[in-house]
Every structure is written in C-alpha cells, then in structure tokens.
Short mmCIF file of C-alpha atoms and ligand atoms in Angstrom, two decimals:
data_model
loop_
_atom_site.label_atom_id
_atom_site.label_comp_id
_atom_site.label_asym_id
_atom_site.label_seq_id
_atom_site.Cartn_x
_atom_site.Cartn_y
_atom_site.Cartn_z
CA MET T 1 0.00 0.00 0.00
CA ASN T 2 1.93 3.00 -1.26
CA ASN T 3 -0.33 5.69 0.13
CA PHE T 4 -0.34 4.35 3.68
CA LEU T 5 2.06 3.58 6.43
CA SER T 6 1.31 0.19 7.97
CA LEU T 7 1.96 0.24 11.71
CA ASN T 8 2.64 -2.80 13.85
CA PRO T 9 2.66 -2.01 17.56
CA ASP T 10 4.13 -4.59 19.96
CA GLY T 11 1.87 -7.45 21.05
CA GLN T 12 -0.30 -7.29 24.17
CA SER T 13 -2.27 -9.85 26.10
CA PHE T 14 -5.93 -9.20 26.81
CA GLY T 15 -5.73 -11.82 29.58
CA ALA T 16 -4.03 -9.23 31.79
CA TYR T 17 -7.33 -7.33 31.96
CA ALA T 18 -9.22 -10.18 33.66
CA LYS T 19 -8.37 -8.69 37.06
CA PHE T 20 -10.22 -5.49 36.22
CA GLY T 21 -13.63 -7.16 36.08
CA ARG T 22 -14.55 -10.75 35.30
CA GLN T 23 -17.86 -9.92 33.68
CA ILE T 24 -16.56 -7.44 31.18
CA TYR T 25 -13.66 -9.77 30.42
CA ARG T 26 -16.01 -12.67 29.72
CA ARG T 27 -18.27 -10.57 27.53
CA CYS T 28 -15.24 -9.51 25.51
CA THR T 29 -13.96 -13.03 24.98
CA LEU T 30 -17.44 -14.32 24.08
CA ASN T 31 -17.95 -11.59 21.50
CA ALA T 32 -14.45 -12.11 20.16
CA LYS T 33 -15.10 -15.82 19.67
CA ARG T 34 -17.94 -15.01 17.29
CA LEU T 35 -15.78 -12.50 15.46
CA ARG T 36 -12.69 -14.67 15.07
CA GLY T 37 -10.82 -13.87 11.87
CA LEU T 38 -12.74 -10.65 11.17
CA LYS T 39 -10.63 -8.11 9.32
CA VAL T 40 -10.68 -4.71 10.94
CA ILE T 41 -8.81 -1.91 9.21
CA HIS T 42 -8.24 1.17 11.35
CA VAL T 43 -7.22 4.23 9.34
CA ASN T 44 -5.96 7.49 10.81
CA SER T 45 -3.60 10.33 10.03
CA THR T 46 -0.53 9.69 12.16
CA GLY T 47 1.36 6.81 13.69
CA ASN T 48 2.79 8.94 16.47
CA GLY T 49 1.75 11.77 18.75
CA GLY T 50 -1.69 12.68 20.00
CA GLY T 51 -4.47 10.65 21.52
CA VAL T 52 -5.63 8.67 18.47
CA ALA T 53 -2.20 7.14 17.87
CA GLU T 54 -2.00 6.42 21.60
CA LEU T 55 -5.31 4.56 21.43
CA LEU T 56 -4.44 2.57 18.32
CA LYS T 57 -1.11 1.47 19.77
CA ASN T 58 -3.18 -0.48 22.28
CA GLN T 59 -6.36 -1.30 20.40
CA ILE T 60 -4.62 -3.04 17.48
CA PRO T 61 -2.59 -5.53 19.58
CA LEU T 62 -5.50 -6.24 21.90
CA GLU T 63 -7.91 -6.90 19.03
CA ARG T 64 -5.30 -9.18 17.47
CA ASP T 65 -4.87 -11.03 20.75
CA LEU T 66 -8.63 -11.59 20.80
CA GLY T 67 -8.44 -13.30 17.40
CA LEU T 68 -9.36 -10.46 15.04
CA LYS T 69 -7.23 -9.62 12.03
CA SER T 70 -6.75 -5.97 12.82
CA ARG T 71 -4.53 -3.63 10.85
CA TRP T 72 -3.52 -0.01 11.35
CA LEU T 73 -2.94 2.19 8.33
CA ALA T 74 -1.89 5.84 8.58
CA ILE T 75 -2.19 8.05 5.51
CA ARG T 76 1.02 9.48 4.10
CA GLU T 77 0.47 13.09 3.13
CA PRO T 78 2.60 16.22 2.74
CA SER T 79 2.54 18.93 5.41
CA ARG T 80 0.23 21.16 3.35
CA PHE T 81 -2.46 18.50 3.68
CA PHE T 82 -2.16 18.61 7.45
CA PHE T 83 -2.42 22.41 7.49
CA VAL T 84 -5.80 22.03 5.82
CA THR T 85 -6.91 19.21 8.13
CA LYS T 86 -5.80 21.15 11.22
CA LYS T 87 -7.97 23.98 9.96
CA ILE T 88 -10.90 21.57 9.65
CA HIS T 89 -10.16 20.35 13.18
CA ASN T 90 -10.10 23.93 14.49
CA LEU T 91 -13.37 24.82 12.75
CA LEU T 92 -15.02 21.72 14.15
CA GLN T 93 -13.90 22.67 17.64
CA GLY T 94 -15.55 26.06 17.24
CA GLN T 95 -13.10 28.39 15.55
CA ARG T 96 -14.62 31.05 13.32
CA GLY T 97 -14.00 30.99 9.60
CA PHE T 98 -14.64 28.66 6.71
CA LEU T 99 -12.88 26.36 4.30
CA SER T 100 -12.23 27.90 0.93
CA GLU T 101 -13.16 26.01 -2.25
CA PRO T 102 -9.46 25.45 -3.15
CA GLU T 103 -8.86 24.04 0.37
CA LYS T 104 -11.81 21.68 0.05
CA ASN T 105 -10.74 20.55 -3.41
CA TYR T 106 -7.15 20.06 -2.34
CA PHE T 107 -8.23 17.98 0.66
CA LEU T 108 -10.59 15.81 -1.37
CA ASN T 109 -8.17 15.40 -4.27
CA ARG T 110 -5.33 14.34 -2.01
CA LEU T 111 -7.48 11.52 -0.62
CA ARG T 112 -8.47 10.22 -4.03
CA GLY T 113 -5.30 8.11 -4.52
CA PRO T 114 -5.36 6.57 -1.03
CA GLY T 115 -9.12 5.99 -1.35
CA GLN T 116 -8.77 4.11 -4.62
CA GLU T 117 -5.91 2.05 -3.25
CA LEU T 118 -7.80 1.14 -0.09
CA GLY T 119 -10.95 0.34 -2.08
CA LYS T 120 -9.02 -1.96 -4.39
CA TYR T 121 -7.30 -3.69 -1.49
CA LEU T 122 -10.61 -4.35 0.26
CA SER T 123 -12.28 -5.64 -2.92
CA SER T 124 -9.49 -8.19 -3.29
CA GLN T 125 -9.97 -9.52 0.24
CA LYS T 126 -12.11 -12.53 1.03
CA GLY T 127 -14.44 -12.64 4.02
CA LYS T 128 -16.04 -9.92 6.07
CA ALA T 129 -14.26 -6.69 6.87
CA VAL T 130 -14.88 -3.56 8.87
CA VAL T 131 -13.12 -0.25 8.32
CA VAL T 132 -12.78 2.27 11.14
CA LEU T 133 -11.99 5.80 9.97
CA HIS T 134 -10.57 7.88 12.81
CA ASP T 135 -11.34 11.60 12.64
CA PRO T 136 -12.14 13.93 9.72
CA GLN T 137 -8.62 13.81 8.25
CA VAL T 138 -9.47 10.47 6.63
CA LEU T 139 -13.25 10.72 6.46
CA PRO T 140 -13.64 11.21 2.66
CA LEU T 141 -12.01 7.80 2.13
CA ILE T 142 -15.49 6.44 2.79
CA GLU T 143 -16.45 7.33 -0.79
CA PHE T 144 -14.07 4.72 -2.17
CA LEU T 145 -14.92 1.70 -0.03
CA PRO T 146 -16.86 -1.24 -1.53
CA ALA T 147 -20.52 -1.38 -0.55
CA SER T 148 -20.00 -4.76 1.15
CA ILE T 149 -17.68 -3.20 3.75
CA SER T 150 -19.09 -1.88 7.03
CA VAL T 151 -17.67 1.51 7.89
CA ILE T 152 -17.39 3.02 11.35
CA VAL T 153 -16.37 6.63 11.75
CA ARG T 154 -14.73 7.43 15.06
CA LEU T 155 -14.79 11.16 15.84
CA HIS T 156 -12.50 12.04 18.71
CA ILE T 157 -13.10 15.77 18.77
CA ASP T 158 -15.31 18.09 20.77
CA LEU T 159 -18.19 19.01 18.46
CA THR T 160 -20.30 20.99 20.92
CA THR T 161 -19.62 24.30 19.17
CA ALA T 162 -18.77 23.00 15.70
CA ASN T 163 -18.65 25.49 12.87
CA LYS T 164 -21.77 24.78 10.81
CA SER T 165 -20.16 25.20 7.41
CA ALA T 166 -17.38 22.73 8.25
CA LEU T 167 -19.91 20.18 9.50
CA LYS T 168 -22.00 20.68 6.39
CA PHE T 169 -18.97 19.94 4.24
CA LEU T 170 -18.41 16.66 6.09
CA ARG T 171 -22.05 15.66 6.32
CA PRO T 172 -22.29 13.56 3.12
CA PHE T 173 -19.41 11.41 4.36
CA LEU T 174 -20.79 11.04 7.86
CA ASP T 175 -24.20 10.10 6.49
CA LYS T 176 -22.62 7.15 4.69
CA ALA T 177 -21.18 5.54 7.83
CA GLN T 178 -22.93 2.55 9.36
CA ARG T 179 -21.89 3.77 12.79
CA VAL T 180 -20.44 7.01 14.12
CA ILE T 181 -18.71 6.79 17.48
CA VAL T 182 -18.36 9.95 19.57
CA SER T 183 -17.05 10.55 23.10
CA HIS T 184 -20.12 12.43 24.39
CA PRO T 185 -23.84 12.50 23.48
CA ALA T 186 -23.59 16.26 22.91
CA TYR T 187 -21.12 15.72 20.05
CA ARG T 188 -23.75 14.15 17.78
CA PRO T 189 -24.75 16.66 15.10
CA ARG T 190 -28.54 17.05 15.24
CA TRP T 191 -29.04 15.72 11.73
CA LEU T 192 -27.02 12.57 12.36
CA ASN T 193 -29.10 9.45 12.89
CA LYS T 194 -29.46 8.76 16.61
CA SER T 195 -29.75 5.02 16.15
CA THR T 196 -26.42 4.73 14.36
CA THR T 197 -24.50 7.02 16.71
CA VAL T 198 -22.70 5.35 19.59
CA VAL T 199 -21.13 7.03 22.59
CA SER T 200 -17.92 5.36 23.72
CA TYR T 201 -15.14 6.84 25.82
CA PRO T 202 -11.48 6.50 25.00
CA ALA T 203 -9.38 4.51 27.46
CA ILE T 204 -5.86 3.88 28.67
CA ASN T 205 -3.60 0.87 28.98
CA PRO T 206 -2.65 0.52 32.68
CA PHE T 207 0.26 -1.78 31.83
CA SER T 208 2.05 0.51 29.37
CA GLU T 209 5.35 2.24 30.10
CA LYS T 210 3.36 5.44 30.39
CA ASN T 211 0.97 4.17 33.03
CA ARG T 212 2.55 1.33 35.02
CA ASP T 213 3.87 1.91 38.55
CA LEU T 214 7.22 3.63 38.90
CA SER T 215 9.50 3.79 41.90
CA GLN T 216 10.28 7.15 43.48
CA ALA T 217 13.93 6.61 42.51
CA VAL T 218 13.04 6.42 38.82
CA ILE T 219 10.77 9.47 39.08
CA THR T 220 13.52 11.47 40.76
CA LYS T 221 16.04 10.38 38.15
CA TYR T 222 13.97 11.83 35.32
CA PHE T 223 13.29 15.12 37.05
CA ARG T 224 17.01 15.53 37.79
CA ARG T 225 17.83 14.74 34.21
CA PHE T 226 15.81 17.71 33.04
CA GLY T 227 16.96 20.05 35.80
CA ILE T 228 13.58 20.22 37.50
CA ASP T 229 13.86 20.58 41.27
CA LEU T 230 11.62 18.12 43.10
CA ALA T 231 12.33 19.85 46.40
CA ARG T 232 10.25 22.77 45.07
CA PRO T 233 6.62 22.62 43.90
CA VAL T 234 6.02 21.53 40.32
CA MET T 235 2.92 22.15 38.21
CA ALA T 236 2.69 20.17 34.94
CA GLN T 237 0.61 19.89 31.79
CA VAL T 238 1.30 17.23 29.14
CA SER T 239 -0.16 18.39 25.81
CA ARG T 240 0.53 19.22 22.22
CA PHE T 241 1.22 22.96 21.85
CA ASP T 242 -2.29 23.49 20.56
CA PRO T 243 -4.28 26.65 21.38
CA TRP T 244 -7.22 24.43 22.47
CA LYS T 245 -4.99 23.04 25.22
CA ASP T 246 -4.56 26.65 26.37
CA PRO T 247 -0.81 26.71 27.08
CA THR T 248 -0.96 30.50 27.50
CA GLY T 249 -3.75 30.15 30.06
CA VAL T 250 -1.64 27.61 31.97
CA ILE T 251 1.31 30.00 31.99
CA GLU T 252 -0.93 32.79 33.20
CA ALA T 253 -2.21 30.55 36.00
CA TYR T 254 1.37 29.63 36.89
CA TYR T 255 2.39 33.29 37.30
CA LEU T 256 -0.69 34.01 39.41
CA ALA T 257 -0.01 30.98 41.62
CA LYS T 258 3.67 31.91 41.87
CA LYS T 259 2.68 35.06 43.76
CA GLN T 260 1.72 32.78 46.64
CA LEU T 261 4.17 29.99 45.89
CA PRO T 262 7.35 31.83 44.83
CA LYS T 263 9.27 28.59 44.31
CA LEU T 264 6.71 27.12 41.92
CA GLN T 265 7.97 25.61 38.65
CA LEU T 266 5.92 24.85 35.55
CA VAL T 267 6.58 22.03 33.08
CA LEU T 268 4.73 22.15 29.76
CA GLU T 269 5.54 18.87 28.07
CA GLY T 270 4.51 18.95 24.42
CA VAL T 271 6.81 17.23 21.99
CA MET T 272 6.22 18.04 18.36
CA GLU T 273 5.48 14.53 17.20
CA ALA T 274 2.03 14.58 15.71
CA LYS T 275 2.40 15.07 11.97
CA ASP T 276 -1.20 16.13 11.79
CA ASP T 277 -0.62 19.14 14.05
CA PRO T 278 1.68 21.49 12.15
CA GLN T 279 0.37 24.44 14.19
CA ALA T 280 2.15 23.23 17.32
CA LEU T 281 5.61 24.29 16.23
CA GLY T 282 4.57 27.94 15.82
CA VAL T 283 2.89 28.03 19.23
CA TYR T 284 5.93 26.43 20.84
CA ARG T 285 8.38 28.86 19.21
CA GLU T 286 6.38 31.90 20.26
CA LEU T 287 6.13 30.77 23.86
CA SER T 288 9.80 29.79 23.99
CA MET T 289 10.80 33.28 22.82
CA GLU T 290 8.53 35.01 25.24
CA TYR T 291 9.47 33.03 28.35
CA GLN T 292 13.09 32.17 27.68
CA ASN T 293 14.26 34.13 30.71
CA ASP T 294 12.26 32.23 33.28
CA PRO T 295 14.42 29.40 34.65
CA ASP T 296 11.40 27.92 36.45
CA LEU T 297 9.36 27.53 33.30
CA PHE T 298 10.20 24.37 31.35
CA LEU T 299 8.78 24.37 27.84
CA ARG T 300 9.67 21.00 26.42
CA GLY T 301 9.09 20.74 22.72
CA SER T 302 11.48 18.13 21.44
CA LYS T 303 11.88 14.49 22.13
CA THR T 304 15.43 13.77 23.20
CA LEU T 305 14.67 10.30 24.55
CA THR T 306 14.02 6.94 22.92
CA ASP T 307 10.35 6.02 22.73
CA ARG T 308 10.33 3.77 25.81
CA ASP T 309 12.33 6.21 27.85
CA TYR T 310 10.04 9.03 26.75
CA GLN T 311 6.91 7.17 27.87
CA ARG T 312 8.56 6.60 31.24
CA TRP T 313 9.38 10.28 31.51
CA VAL T 314 5.75 11.29 30.89
CA ASN T 315 4.76 8.69 33.48
CA ALA T 316 7.29 10.14 35.94
CA LEU T 317 6.11 13.68 35.27
CA GLN T 318 2.47 12.83 35.88
CA ARG T 319 3.44 11.05 39.11
CA GLY T 320 6.12 13.39 40.41
CA ALA T 321 4.55 16.80 39.79
CA ASP T 322 2.77 18.32 42.79
CA VAL T 323 -0.16 19.34 40.61
CA VAL T 324 -1.30 18.07 37.22
CA VAL T 325 -3.26 20.45 35.04
CA GLN T 326 -5.17 19.97 31.78
CA LYS T 327 -6.61 23.39 31.19
CA SER T 328 -8.14 22.68 27.76
CA LEU T 329 -10.72 25.01 26.26
CA ARG T 330 -12.10 22.20 24.10
CA GLU T 331 -11.44 18.52 24.58
CA GLY T 332 -13.26 15.56 23.03
CA PHE T 333 -11.84 13.49 25.87
CA GLY T 334 -8.45 14.14 27.45
CA LEU T 335 -6.38 10.98 27.67
CA THR T 336 -3.83 12.92 29.72
CA VAL T 337 -6.48 13.50 32.40
CA THR T 338 -7.21 9.78 32.64
CA GLU T 339 -3.50 8.92 32.64
CA ALA T 340 -2.87 11.24 35.58
CA GLN T 341 -5.98 10.07 37.45
CA TRP T 342 -4.83 6.48 37.08
CA LYS T 343 -1.70 7.58 38.93
CA GLY T 344 -3.87 8.78 41.77
CA ARG T 345 -3.61 12.44 40.87
CA ALA T 346 -6.28 15.08 41.42
CA VAL T 347 -6.31 16.79 38.05
CA ILE T 348 -7.27 20.44 37.54
CA GLY T 349 -9.08 20.43 34.21
CA GLY T 350 -10.56 23.06 31.91
CA ALA T 351 -14.35 23.25 31.70
CA ALA T 352 -14.48 21.46 28.33
CA THR T 353 -17.29 18.97 27.71
CA GLY T 354 -14.94 16.00 27.44
CA ILE T 355 -13.09 16.81 30.64
CA ARG T 356 -16.32 17.29 32.57
CA GLN T 357 -16.99 13.58 31.99
CA GLN T 358 -13.65 12.71 33.50
CA ILE T 359 -13.43 15.08 36.45
CA LYS T 360 -16.26 15.60 38.91
CA ASN T 361 -15.58 19.03 40.33
CA GLY T 362 -14.61 18.87 43.99
CA GLN T 363 -15.03 15.09 44.11
CA ASN T 364 -12.05 13.71 42.25
CA GLY T 365 -10.37 16.86 40.93
CA PHE T 366 -11.31 20.39 39.98
CA ILE T 367 -12.89 22.02 36.94
CA VAL T 368 -11.77 25.57 36.20
CA ASP T 369 -12.71 28.06 33.53
CA SER T 370 -10.20 30.83 34.04
CA ALA T 371 -6.52 31.24 34.78
CA ALA T 372 -7.39 32.79 38.15
CA GLN T 373 -9.50 29.79 39.15
CA CYS T 374 -6.78 27.45 37.99
CA ALA T 375 -4.15 29.32 40.03
CA LYS T 376 -6.35 29.16 43.12
CA ARG T 377 -6.69 25.38 42.81
CA VAL T 378 -2.98 24.96 42.16
CA VAL T 379 -2.13 26.81 45.36
CA GLN T 380 -4.76 24.84 47.29
CA LEU T 381 -3.49 21.43 46.12
CA VAL T 382 0.18 22.30 46.63
CA LYS T 383 -0.59 23.45 50.16
CA LYS T 384 -2.86 20.51 50.95
CA PRO T 385 -1.24 17.33 49.61
CA ARG T 386 -3.63 15.21 51.67
CA LEU T 387 -6.59 16.68 49.82
CA GLU T 388 -4.78 16.04 46.58
CA GLN T 389 -4.31 12.40 47.53
CA LYS T 390 -7.90 11.98 48.66
CA LEU T 391 -9.36 13.34 45.43
CA GLY T 392 -6.76 11.43 43.43
CA ARG T 393 -7.78 8.10 44.95
CA LEU T 394 -11.36 8.66 43.80
CA GLY T 395 -10.13 9.63 40.35
CA ARG T 396 -8.27 6.37 40.04
CA ARG T 397 -11.34 4.43 41.09
CA ALA T 398 -13.39 6.10 38.33
CA VAL T 399 -10.74 5.23 35.75
CA LYS T 400 -10.77 1.61 36.84
CA GLN T 401 -14.53 1.47 36.39
CA LYS T 402 -14.88 3.33 33.13
CA PHE T 403 -11.74 4.25 31.30
CA LEU T 404 -9.52 1.18 30.92
CA PHE T 405 -9.09 -0.71 27.67
CA ASN T 406 -11.29 -3.68 28.62
CA ARG T 407 -14.34 -1.43 28.45
CA LEU T 408 -13.29 0.20 25.19
CA LEU T 409 -12.82 -3.18 23.57
CA LEU T 410 -16.22 -4.37 24.68
CA ASP T 411 -17.80 -1.30 23.06
CA TYR T 412 -16.04 -1.98 19.78
CA LEU T 413 -16.64 -5.73 19.77
CA GLU T 414 -20.35 -5.14 20.28
CA ILE T 415 -20.43 -2.69 17.40
CA TYR T 416 -18.52 -5.11 15.14
CA ARG T 417 -21.01 -7.85 16.00
CA ALA T 418 -23.97 -5.67 15.26
CA LEU T 419 -22.49 -4.85 11.87
CA VAL T 420 -21.31 -8.21 10.58
N1 UDP I 501 1.43 13.09 24.83
C1 UDP I 501 2.76 12.84 25.07
N2 UDP I 501 3.65 13.87 25.01
C2 UDP I 501 3.25 15.13 24.73
C3 UDP I 501 1.88 15.39 24.49
C4 UDP I 501 0.98 14.34 24.56
O1 UDP I 501 3.16 11.70 25.33
O2 UDP I 501 4.10 15.99 24.69
C5 UDP I 501 0.48 11.97 24.90
C6 UDP I 501 -0.37 11.99 26.15
O3 UDP I 501 0.27 11.33 27.22
C7 UDP I 501 -1.64 11.27 25.66
C8 UDP I 501 -1.74 11.69 24.22
O4 UDP I 501 -0.41 12.04 23.80
O5 UDP I 501 -1.46 9.87 25.73
C9 UDP I 501 -2.65 12.91 24.03
O6 UDP I 501 -3.97 12.54 24.10
P1 UDP I 501 -5.11 13.54 24.54
O7 UDP I 501 -6.41 12.85 24.37
O8 UDP I 501 -4.84 14.07 25.90
O9 UDP I 501 -4.97 14.78 23.52
P2 UDP I 501 -4.93 14.90 21.92
O10 UDP I 501 -3.49 15.18 21.58
O11 UDP I 501 -5.44 13.65 21.34
O12 UDP I 501 -5.79 16.08 21.63
#
C-alpha cells in the first residue's frame, strides 16, 4: 500500500485485563469468539503523537490477541495537507472561519489516490471486513470503499460548538457511515441518525510504560535529568502545543499561583510529534521566545529520549509533579487526564465537555474556567497534599470502572457484532 504507512505495535495480552472485572472480560472473549478472523482496518492520520495514535497502539494488539485480524494504516500526506486538516479540526472545535473552495478541493483530491488504493485492497480480500476511519482527516475515504464493507467513523473531537459550514462539508461522508462513534452524546450533530451514533469513551492501557507503577527513585532520576527541582513545587501539563490546550492560560495561572508559591515551577511537556498538528511548532516557538528568561518555566518541545524512555518520563512527570493540570478550552476526551488520574492524581481540568466527563468538580479533581481559578486550585493542592491524595484516589477508582481498555474493547466488539 503506497499511500499508507502500515503500523505494527508490539503485542499485548488481553488476559491481563481479567483482574479489572470478570464480567466485562467474559463478555469480551465471548464476543471475540464469534468474530474470530474478522478483518478490521483502522485508518488514521498519524502513527505517532496525540491521543488517536496512543489509542491505536493499544487497540490493534489487543484486538489481534482476541483473534481479530486488525490492521492499522496511517495516511502518508505532505505537510500542506495537514495544514488544511488542522484547519478543519479547528473549525469543528468552534473556531470562526470557513474552508475555501481550493482548500476543500485540495483535501478531497489528495485523498483520491489513497481511497482508490484502499478500495481496491478491500475488494481483493475474502471474508467480512470492517473499516474504522478515525477523525475527519481520513473521512472522505469512505467514498471509495466497496458497498459490502461496514464503515465506522470514530470522531475524537469536541463538536459541541462546531462550525456549521465545516460540519455541512463533512455531512455527506458522515451520512454514509454505518456507525459514528463519539465521546459524548452532545457531540452528535442534530441531523445525524441517533440510532447509528454510539457514545464510547477512550481509554488507557494501565500496563504501558506510560501508566505502570514507577519507583520514586526512577521518578527522581527523570526530574534531575531535566533540571527540575523536586524539592520545590512543580505544576505540569502534558499536551501538544495546541491553542485548544490553552498553554498561555496555563502559563498565566502559573504566574498568578507563583505570587503565593514563589518557588513554583511549571513544566509544559509537548513534543512536536504529531504530523497532523503542524500548528504546534509555531505556538511552541512563540512561547519559547517570550518566556526564555524564566528558569522555572520548562517548555519541552522536542523528544530527546528513545520512545520507551520518553513514555517513562511522561509517566514520571504525571506522578512526580505536585499538581497536574489539563486546562483545555475544548477537549473531546483528554487521555492525559485519565492517565494522571490512574496515577492517583487530582487533576485540575478546563471546563471542556470531554473533561467534565472525567473530572467531577470537587469530588475527584477540579474544573476551572479561568486562569485565576486554575491558580487558586494549584495553590490549594500544593498546600494541601492530603486533599490532593484523597481526590486522586477517587479519580483512580473512576478510571478503573470506566476508562480502561477492557471497556473500550467491549464497546467496539459489540459494534462489530452488530455490523457483521
Ligand atoms: N502526549 C505525550 N507527550 C506530549 C503530548 C501528549 O506523550 O508531549 C500523549 C499523552 O500522554 C496522551 C496523548 O499524547 O497519551 C494525548 O492525548 P489527549 O487525548 O490528551 O490529547 P490529543 O493530543 O489527542 O488532543
């Protein structure tokens, strides 16, 4: 397949999830038995960086372990393509503006070659197959798929304030899908068939390098390596340098909190990995210029570690920071919130629809909708580590119940069964 990158993440065993709930485990294995040998082709726009790649790195091996023939294909496109798709993403998350005719034509024309190739490949395959198209970047591929193939569209973004003209442009493709999966009922466009829309939350892999337990010695080692002083308070956000993640709002909150906690440090971890987010580099450069003289502000934009080591560093950061923040303005569902909650952290999250599903304000973390509110909660949690721990414990419990991969797989397996 010339137009796609075929990705093969390391194997994983679904058996390890049995301890997180016998019933859900059994339902998964029973469904999987009926689906043995089913071809599932997941298509997205990047093999690295961002939540979708993070999800597929786990979903593909687990589906394979359950007996499905799952594949992961990422489109290969030049950076201009991703500038257009990031614009579509921004419009769908509520930015003003519109797509010009040349932008629409460019986007659709670029996907013609990959669409034809994928269509041909699927026509040559024997047996049943399901295609899962992740996010609008690859949505028009649906036009090229044989009628015998069931197509699921998985939208990961926050569509509560979607730009109408952008949605209208995508509507003919969405209407063709047999199922559309969203992360919140409010993300379903009003015209989209209710009976074919499914709400399913993303999930994390508790056994991955990013989420497994780490000793304090390992955590300390990583902080030292990057010159971050663990003897002083640390506030952290792990996110692409995307305006929706509100890095400037986090910095504002940090300076407000620093008035009461003069030794406070801020780590913004946001490596520029996701090919489909070309905007990140500009945001990162601007912030780096503006704040280069603050030795307590760590803006981390490049990956200097090997992949495994990098995952461990993010793990260490989410565990070792005094306060974890995810101050997004829009968020379909923030995997970073769930990752930190799994580590028993009380996360301070922005009042975005997706995050409101993950954090119950005052119960297992805090929801904030301004830099001032965020700063207030940062100071409170740094000064009251016991409160942080108490809320964090409840956050972890919620993740165990709702946001681990066993539940995500059950959702998908049930959809596959309904379709084939
Ligand atoms: N991530 C990371 N390093 C970064 C930024 C993000 O490892 O610098 C990871 C993060 O841990 C999470 C995923 O990328 O697993 C981001 O998913 P999320 O849903 O939070 O946001 P998205 O990027 O999909 O909008």
